[in-house]
PDB file of C-alpha atoms in Angstrom:
ATOM      1  CA  MET A   1      90.213  95.302 110.191  1.00 43.00           C
ATOM      2  CA  ASN A   2      92.553  98.268 110.839  1.00 45.00           C
ATOM      3  CA  GLU A   3      91.087  98.858 114.298  1.00 49.00           C
ATOM      4  CA  ASN A   4      91.678  95.234 115.341  1.00 57.00           C
ATOM      5  CA  LYS A   5      95.210  95.119 113.836  1.00 80.00           C
ATOM      6  CA  ILE A   6      94.805  91.493 112.794  1.00 85.00           C
ATOM      7  CA  ILE A   7      98.103  90.469 111.210  1.00 90.00           C
ATOM      8  CA  GLY A   8      97.574  86.755 110.735  1.00 94.00           C
ATOM      9  CA  MET A   9      95.277  83.800 111.101  1.00 96.00           C
ATOM     10  CA  LEU A  10      95.487  80.132 112.039  1.00 97.00           C
ATOM     11  CA  THR A  11      92.900  77.711 110.737  1.00 96.00           C
ATOM     12  CA  GLY A  12      93.341  73.963 110.658  1.00 95.00           C
ATOM     13  CA  HIS A  13      97.008  73.266 109.958  1.00 97.00           C
ATOM     14  CA  SER A  14      97.524  76.527 108.019  1.00 97.00           C
ATOM     15  CA  LEU A  15      99.120  79.684 109.407  1.00 98.00           C
ATOM     16  CA  ALA A  16      98.607  82.851 107.348  1.00 96.00           C
ATOM     17  CA  SER A  17     100.881  85.868 107.813  1.00 95.00           C
ATOM     18  CA  CYS A  18      99.805  89.253 106.418  1.00 92.00           C
ATOM     19  CA  MET A  19     102.482  91.752 105.404  1.00 86.00           C
ATOM     20  CA  GLU A  20      99.956  94.549 105.826  1.00 82.00           C
ATOM     21  CA  THR A  21      96.461  94.705 107.236  1.00 84.00           C
ATOM     22  CA  LEU A  22      94.079  93.145 104.734  1.00 88.00           C
ATOM     23  CA  SER A  23      90.651  94.522 104.008  1.00 92.00           C
ATOM     24  CA  LEU A  24      87.887  92.739 105.889  1.00 91.00           C
ATOM     25  CA  GLN A  25      86.604  91.180 102.652  1.00 94.00           C
ATOM     26  CA  ASP A  26      90.025  89.925 101.557  1.00 95.00           C
ATOM     27  CA  TYR A  27      90.746  88.537 105.024  1.00 94.00           C
ATOM     28  CA  THR A  28      87.402  86.713 105.036  1.00 94.00           C
ATOM     29  CA  ASP A  29      87.892  85.413 101.494  1.00 96.00           C
ATOM     30  CA  LEU A  30      91.397  84.167 102.287  1.00 96.00           C
ATOM     31  CA  THR A  31      90.124  82.357 105.385  1.00 96.00           C
ATOM     32  CA  ASP A  32      87.075  80.866 103.650  1.00 97.00           C
ATOM     33  CA  CYS A  33      89.017  79.709 100.578  1.00 97.00           C
ATOM     34  CA  THR A  34      91.724  78.180 102.759  1.00 97.00           C
ATOM     35  CA  GLN A  35      89.176  76.212 104.762  1.00 97.00           C
ATOM     36  CA  ILE A  36      87.264  75.031 101.693  1.00 98.00           C
ATOM     37  CA  ALA A  37      90.470  73.965  99.916  1.00 98.00           C
ATOM     38  CA  THR A  38      91.625  72.080 103.018  1.00 97.00           C
ATOM     39  CA  LYS A  39      88.305  70.260 103.291  1.00 96.00           C
ATOM     40  CA  SER A  40      88.313  69.372  99.595  1.00 97.00           C
ATOM     41  CA  ALA A  41      91.859  67.977  99.727  1.00 97.00           C
ATOM     42  CA  ASP A  42      91.148  66.072 102.953  1.00 96.00           C
ATOM     43  CA  MET A  43      88.193  64.384 101.247  1.00 96.00           C
ATOM     44  CA  LEU A  44      90.460  63.173  98.423  1.00 95.00           C
ATOM     45  CA  CYS A  45      93.291  61.750 100.506  1.00 95.00           C
ATOM     46  CA  SER A  46      95.185  62.009 103.767  1.00 96.00           C
ATOM     47  CA  ARG A  47      97.654  64.908 103.913  1.00 94.00           C
ATOM     48  CA  PHE A  48      99.846  62.688 106.120  1.00 95.00           C
ATOM     49  CA  VAL A  49      99.973  59.784 103.643  1.00 94.00           C
ATOM     50  CA  ASP A  50     100.160  61.505 100.233  1.00 93.00           C
ATOM     51  CA  SER A  51     101.136  65.142 100.671  1.00 92.00           C
ATOM     52  CA  SER A  52     101.852  65.653  96.958  1.00 91.00           C
ATOM     53  CA  THR A  53      98.377  64.608  95.798  1.00 94.00           C
ATOM     54  CA  TRP A  54      96.839  66.501  98.705  1.00 96.00           C
ATOM     55  CA  LEU A  55      98.611  69.750  97.780  1.00 95.00           C
ATOM     56  CA  HIS A  56      97.660  69.480  94.119  1.00 94.00           C
ATOM     57  CA  GLU A  57      94.004  69.087  95.088  1.00 96.00           C
ATOM     58  CA  TYR A  58      94.318  71.997  97.526  1.00 97.00           C
ATOM     59  CA  VAL A  59      95.728  74.303  94.846  1.00 96.00           C
ATOM     60  CA  LYS A  60      93.252  73.021  92.266  1.00 96.00           C
ATOM     61  CA  THR A  61      90.394  73.968  94.611  1.00 97.00           C
ATOM     62  CA  LEU A  62      91.830  77.451  95.148  1.00 97.00           C
ATOM     63  CA  GLU A  63      92.019  77.869  91.360  1.00 96.00           C
ATOM     64  CA  PHE A  64      88.384  76.841  91.056  1.00 97.00           C
ATOM     65  CA  LEU A  65      87.430  79.449  93.672  1.00 97.00           C
ATOM     66  CA  GLY A  66      89.150  82.279  91.796  1.00 96.00           C
ATOM     67  CA  TRP A  67      92.881  82.129  92.547  1.00 97.00           C
ATOM     68  CA  SER A  68      95.423  82.036  89.710  1.00 93.00           C
ATOM     69  CA  VAL A  69      98.608  79.995  90.075  1.00 91.00           C
ATOM     70  CA  PHE A  70     101.842  81.690  89.023  1.00 82.00           C
ATOM     71  CA  GLU A  71     103.375  79.884  86.053  1.00 68.00           C
ATOM     72  CA  ASP A  72     100.757  77.158  86.502  1.00 67.00           C
ATOM     73  CA  ALA A  73     103.142  75.126  88.670  1.00 71.00           C
ATOM     74  CA  ILE A  74     103.938  73.840  92.131  1.00 77.00           C
ATOM     75  CA  PHE A  75     107.622  74.047  92.992  1.00 79.00           C
ATOM     76  CA  THR A  76     109.323  70.732  93.543  1.00 75.00           C
ATOM     77  CA  ARG A  77     110.154  69.189  96.874  1.00 78.00           C
ATOM     78  CA  ILE A  78     113.059  70.742  98.798  1.00 84.00           C
ATOM     79  CA  SER A  79     114.679  69.375 101.960  1.00 88.00           C
ATOM     80  CA  ARG A  80     116.527  71.656 104.399  1.00 88.00           C
ATOM     81  CA  VAL A  81     118.250  70.920 107.699  1.00 90.00           C
ATOM     82  CA  ILE A  82     117.230  73.194 110.585  1.00 90.00           C
ATOM     83  CA  SER A  83     119.597  73.965 113.446  1.00 86.00           C
ATOM     84  CA  HIS A  84     117.385  76.141 115.637  1.00 90.00           C
ATOM     85  CA  SER A  85     113.579  76.488 115.700  1.00 94.00           C
ATOM     86  CA  VAL A  86     111.047  76.098 112.924  1.00 95.00           C
ATOM     87  CA  ALA A  87     109.963  79.671 113.685  1.00 95.00           C
ATOM     88  CA  ASP A  88     113.497  80.890 112.881  1.00 94.00           C
ATOM     89  CA  PHE A  89     113.410  78.919 109.640  1.00 92.00           C
ATOM     90  CA  LEU A  90     110.084  80.486 108.660  1.00 94.00           C
ATOM     91  CA  VAL A  91     111.358  84.007 109.302  1.00 92.00           C
ATOM     92  CA  GLN A  92     114.503  83.375 107.247  1.00 88.00           C
ATOM     93  CA  SER A  93     112.423  81.954 104.402  1.00 87.00           C
ATOM     94  CA  ALA A  94     110.082  84.959 104.465  1.00 87.00           C
ATOM     95  CA  GLN A  95     113.038  87.365 104.451  1.00 83.00           C
ATOM     96  CA  GLY A  96     114.252  85.700 101.273  1.00 80.00           C
ATOM     97  CA  MET A  97     110.992  86.282  99.420  1.00 77.00           C
ATOM     98  CA  GLN A  98     110.388  88.977  96.789  1.00 74.00           C
ATOM     99  CA  ASP A  99     109.502  91.593  99.397  1.00 76.00           C
ATOM    100  CA  PRO A 100     111.843  91.377 102.422  1.00 75.00           C
ATOM    101  CA  ARG A 101     109.202  93.073 104.603  1.00 80.00           C
ATOM    102  CA  GLN A 102     107.480  89.707 104.680  1.00 82.00           C
ATOM    103  CA  GLY A 103     110.153  88.643 107.163  1.00 85.00           C
ATOM    104  CA  ASN A 104     108.975  91.298 109.630  1.00 88.00           C
ATOM    105  CA  ALA A 105     105.364  90.258 109.021  1.00 91.00           C
ATOM    106  CA  MET A 106     106.268  86.654 109.837  1.00 92.00           C
ATOM    107  CA  ILE A 107     107.989  87.770 113.048  1.00 93.00           C
ATOM    108  CA  ASP A 108     104.879  89.690 114.105  1.00 93.00           C
ATOM    109  CA  THR A 109     102.632  86.737 113.296  1.00 96.00           C
ATOM    110  CA  LEU A 110     104.747  84.264 115.247  1.00 96.00           C
ATOM    111  CA  ASP A 111     105.003  86.699 118.174  1.00 95.00           C
ATOM    112  CA  ALA A 112     101.203  86.846 118.242  1.00 95.00           C
ATOM    113  CA  LEU A 113     100.856  83.062 117.987  1.00 97.00           C
ATOM    114  CA  LYS A 114     103.405  82.060 120.639  1.00 96.00           C
ATOM    115  CA  PRO A 115     101.384  83.126 123.735  1.00 96.00           C
ATOM    116  CA  ASP A 116      98.074  81.890 122.266  1.00 96.00           C
ATOM    117  CA  LYS A 117      97.873  78.481 123.947  1.00 96.00           C
ATOM    118  CA  PRO A 118      94.532  77.378 122.389  1.00 97.00           C
ATOM    119  CA  ALA A 119      95.880  78.178 118.918  1.00 97.00           C
ATOM    120  CA  LEU A 120      99.132  76.275 119.560  1.00 97.00           C
ATOM    121  CA  VAL A 121      97.225  73.242 120.850  1.00 97.00           C
ATOM    122  CA  SER A 122      94.987  73.334 117.775  1.00 97.00           C
ATOM    123  CA  LEU A 123      98.000  73.533 115.439  1.00 97.00           C
ATOM    124  CA  ASP A 124      99.677  70.616 117.222  1.00 97.00           C
ATOM    125  CA  GLU A 125      96.527  68.521 116.838  1.00 97.00           C
ATOM    126  CA  GLU A 126      95.811  69.427 113.205  1.00 97.00           C
ATOM    127  CA  SER A 127      99.412  68.969 112.075  1.00 97.00           C
ATOM    128  CA  LEU A 128     100.319  65.993 114.282  1.00 97.00           C
ATOM    129  CA  MET A 129     102.994  68.183 115.884  1.00 96.00           C
ATOM    130  CA  GLY A 130     104.441  69.378 112.610  1.00 96.00           C
ATOM    131  CA  GLU A 131     104.153  66.237 110.524  1.00 96.00           C
ATOM    132  CA  ARG A 132     102.186  68.251 107.945  1.00 97.00           C
ATOM    133  CA  PHE A 133     101.463  71.965 108.171  1.00 97.00           C
ATOM    134  CA  GLN A 134     101.282  75.032 105.962  1.00 97.00           C
ATOM    135  CA  VAL A 135     102.451  78.637 106.148  1.00 97.00           C
ATOM    136  CA  ILE A 136     100.806  81.211 103.887  1.00 96.00           C
ATOM    137  CA  PRO A 137     102.444  84.656 103.588  1.00 94.00           C
ATOM    138  CA  ALA A 138      99.989  87.173 102.112  1.00 94.00           C
ATOM    139  CA  ARG A 139     100.507  90.650 100.674  1.00 93.00           C
ATOM    140  CA  TYR A 140      99.163  93.164  98.176  1.00 93.00           C
ATOM    141  CA  ASP A 141     101.227  93.631  95.021  1.00 90.00           C
ATOM    142  CA  THR A 142     101.917  97.046  93.493  1.00 90.00           C
ATOM    143  CA  LYS A 143      98.581  96.950  91.667  1.00 92.00           C
ATOM    144  CA  GLY A 144      96.588  96.067  94.757  1.00 92.00           C
ATOM    145  CA  PHE A 145      96.036  92.390  93.961  1.00 93.00           C
ATOM    146  CA  LEU A 146      96.171  89.946  96.872  1.00 95.00           C
ATOM    147  CA  GLU A 147      99.026  87.454  96.519  1.00 94.00           C
ATOM    148  CA  ILE A 148      99.784  84.406  98.633  1.00 95.00           C
ATOM    149  CA  ALA A 149     102.521  81.802  98.749  1.00 92.00           C
ATOM    150  CA  VAL A 150     101.476  78.397 100.084  1.00 95.00           C
ATOM    151  CA  PHE A 151     104.375  76.617 101.781  1.00 94.00           C
ATOM    152  CA  ASN A 152     103.407  72.993 102.374  1.00 96.00           C
ATOM    153  CA  LEU A 153     105.795  71.764 105.075  1.00 96.00           C
ATOM    154  CA  GLU A 154     106.824  68.561 106.818  1.00 96.00           C
ATOM    155  CA  LEU A 155     108.941  68.522 109.965  1.00 96.00           C
ATOM    156  CA  VAL A 156     111.043  65.364 110.104  1.00 94.00           C
ATOM    157  CA  VAL A 157     112.371  64.642 113.611  1.00 93.00           C
ATOM    158  CA  ARG A 158     113.018  61.619 115.800  1.00 90.00           C
ATOM    159  CA  THR A 159     110.850  62.845 118.684  1.00 91.00           C
ATOM    160  CA  LYS A 160     107.765  65.015 118.255  1.00 92.00           C
ATOM    161  CA  ARG A 161     107.277  68.014 120.529  1.00 93.00           C
ATOM    162  CA  SER A 162     104.272  70.142 121.386  1.00 94.00           C
ATOM    163  CA  SER A 163     104.521  73.795 120.297  1.00 95.00           C
ATOM    164  CA  PHE A 164     106.861  72.409 117.643  1.00 96.00           C
ATOM    165  CA  LEU A 165     107.237  75.791 115.919  1.00 96.00           C
ATOM    166  CA  PHE A 166     109.174  77.216 118.849  1.00 96.00           C
ATOM    167  CA  TRP A 167     111.140  74.183 120.000  1.00 93.00           C
ATOM    168  CA  ASN A 168     114.919  74.520 119.668  1.00 91.00           C
ATOM    169  CA  TRP A 169     116.092  71.642 117.489  1.00 89.00           C
ATOM    170  CA  GLU A 170     119.792  72.471 117.876  1.00 83.00           C
ATOM    171  CA  ASN A 171     122.050  69.399 118.002  1.00 77.00           C
ATOM    172  CA  GLN A 172     119.162  67.199 116.851  1.00 82.00           C
ATOM    173  CA  ASP A 173     118.598  65.520 113.516  1.00 85.00           C
ATOM    174  CA  ALA A 174     115.806  67.731 112.226  1.00 91.00           C
ATOM    175  CA  LYS A 175     114.857  68.848 108.738  1.00 94.00           C
ATOM    176  CA  ILE A 176     112.042  70.561 106.875  1.00 94.00           C
ATOM    177  CA  ILE A 177     110.654  69.238 103.602  1.00 94.00           C
ATOM    178  CA  GLN A 178     108.701  71.827 101.651  1.00 93.00           C
ATOM    179  CA  ARG A 179     106.732  72.402  98.487  1.00 92.00           C
ATOM    180  CA  ARG A 180     105.503  75.815  97.393  1.00 91.00           C
ATOM    181  CA  ALA A 181     102.807  77.315  95.194  1.00 93.00           C
ATOM    182  CA  SER A 182     102.223  81.032  94.530  1.00 93.00           C
ATOM    183  CA  LEU A 183      98.752  82.365  93.760  1.00 95.00           C
ATOM    184  CA  LYS A 184      97.006  85.665  93.062  1.00 95.00           C
ATOM    185  CA  LEU A 185      93.352  86.463  93.762  1.00 96.00           C
ATOM    186  CA  ASP A 186      91.119  87.299  90.804  1.00 95.00           C
ATOM    187  CA  ARG A 187      88.290  89.091  92.600  1.00 95.00           C
ATOM    188  CA  TYR A 188      86.059  89.051  89.521  1.00 95.00           C
ATOM    189  CA  ARG A 189      86.246  85.265  89.255  1.00 96.00           C
ATOM    190  CA  LEU A 190      85.811  84.832  93.005  1.00 97.00           C
ATOM    191  CA  GLU A 191      82.638  86.930  93.033  1.00 97.00           C
ATOM    192  CA  HIS A 192      81.104  84.489  90.542  1.00 96.00           C
ATOM    193  CA  LYS A 193      81.849  81.710  93.049  1.00 96.00           C
ATOM    194  CA  ARG A 194      80.504  83.705  96.006  1.00 96.00           C
ATOM    195  CA  PRO A 195      77.191  81.781  96.356  1.00 96.00           C
ATOM    196  CA  LEU A 196      79.086  78.466  96.367  1.00 96.00           C
ATOM    197  CA  ILE A 197      81.684  79.756  98.836  1.00 96.00           C
ATOM    198  CA  ASP A 198      78.979  80.993 101.209  1.00 95.00           C
ATOM    199  CA  LYS A 199      77.226  77.636 100.978  1.00 95.00           C
ATOM    200  CA  LYS A 200      80.344  75.516 101.485  1.00 95.00           C
ATOM    201  CA  ILE A 201      81.789  77.515 104.364  1.00 95.00           C
ATOM    202  CA  HIS A 202      78.642  76.921 106.429  1.00 92.00           C
ATOM    203  CA  GLU A 203      79.174  73.172 105.995  1.00 92.00           C
ATOM    204  CA  ILE A 204      82.688  73.303 107.475  1.00 91.00           C
ATOM    205  CA  ALA A 205      83.375  73.202 111.200  1.00 84.00           C
ATOM    206  CA  MET A 206      86.967  74.425 111.371  1.00 90.00           C
ATOM    207  CA  LYS A 207      88.410  76.617 114.092  1.00 92.00           C
ATOM    208  CA  ARG A 208      89.877  80.015 113.214  1.00 94.00           C
ATOM    209  CA  PHE A 209      92.227  81.998 115.426  1.00 96.00           C
ATOM    210  CA  ASN A 210      92.727  85.674 114.600  1.00 94.00           C
ATOM    211  CA  LEU A 211      96.247  86.799 115.476  1.00 94.00           C
ATOM    212  CA  GLN A 212      96.669  90.410 116.567  1.00 89.00           C
ATOM    213  CA  LYS A 213      99.831  92.464 116.801  1.00 80.00           C
ATOM    214  CA  ARG A 214     100.969  92.826 120.405  1.00 69.00           C
TER     215      ARG A 214
END
């Protein structure tokens, strides 16, 4: 992983941003668990019709696979007006997290995503141009445990735009509605689910785009 300098990943409608280079195993586990949780939630309901139920099933699946939810809760729905781009909003949100370095990691991830046309087209298609998408900042805590925050987001605008992350919404009626859940990986529990994870991931046909630092 260090040689490739992979700093993020896009799969389905979820964009992961890594504050530091993850180990190959952790990167693979994060990707696999994200895809399996997405598939499980999609089978229960449409993320575009009932985002609350969808997110609860998504988090419930991650818990089953070995992730622990902080305080056993999903933060309530928050609505925020955006005056520039969604990318700017994401960077500002990351800078306000527990470790401000996550803001720089988000900048690097978005810089790597912006010129990747196939990835942007895939995100537009999977999210219906921002109607429902997720951003997942990842980092190691001081004890070496992998932590993630799942930001489940909805872009509310009058007119949808391709490459919606980087469109300037200034002087337009645009807002972001978000829910958030924070989780930590229990590697011991995940290893017990390894046979199931390996089986399920081979049943899922979901694109993955590795994002490298430029």
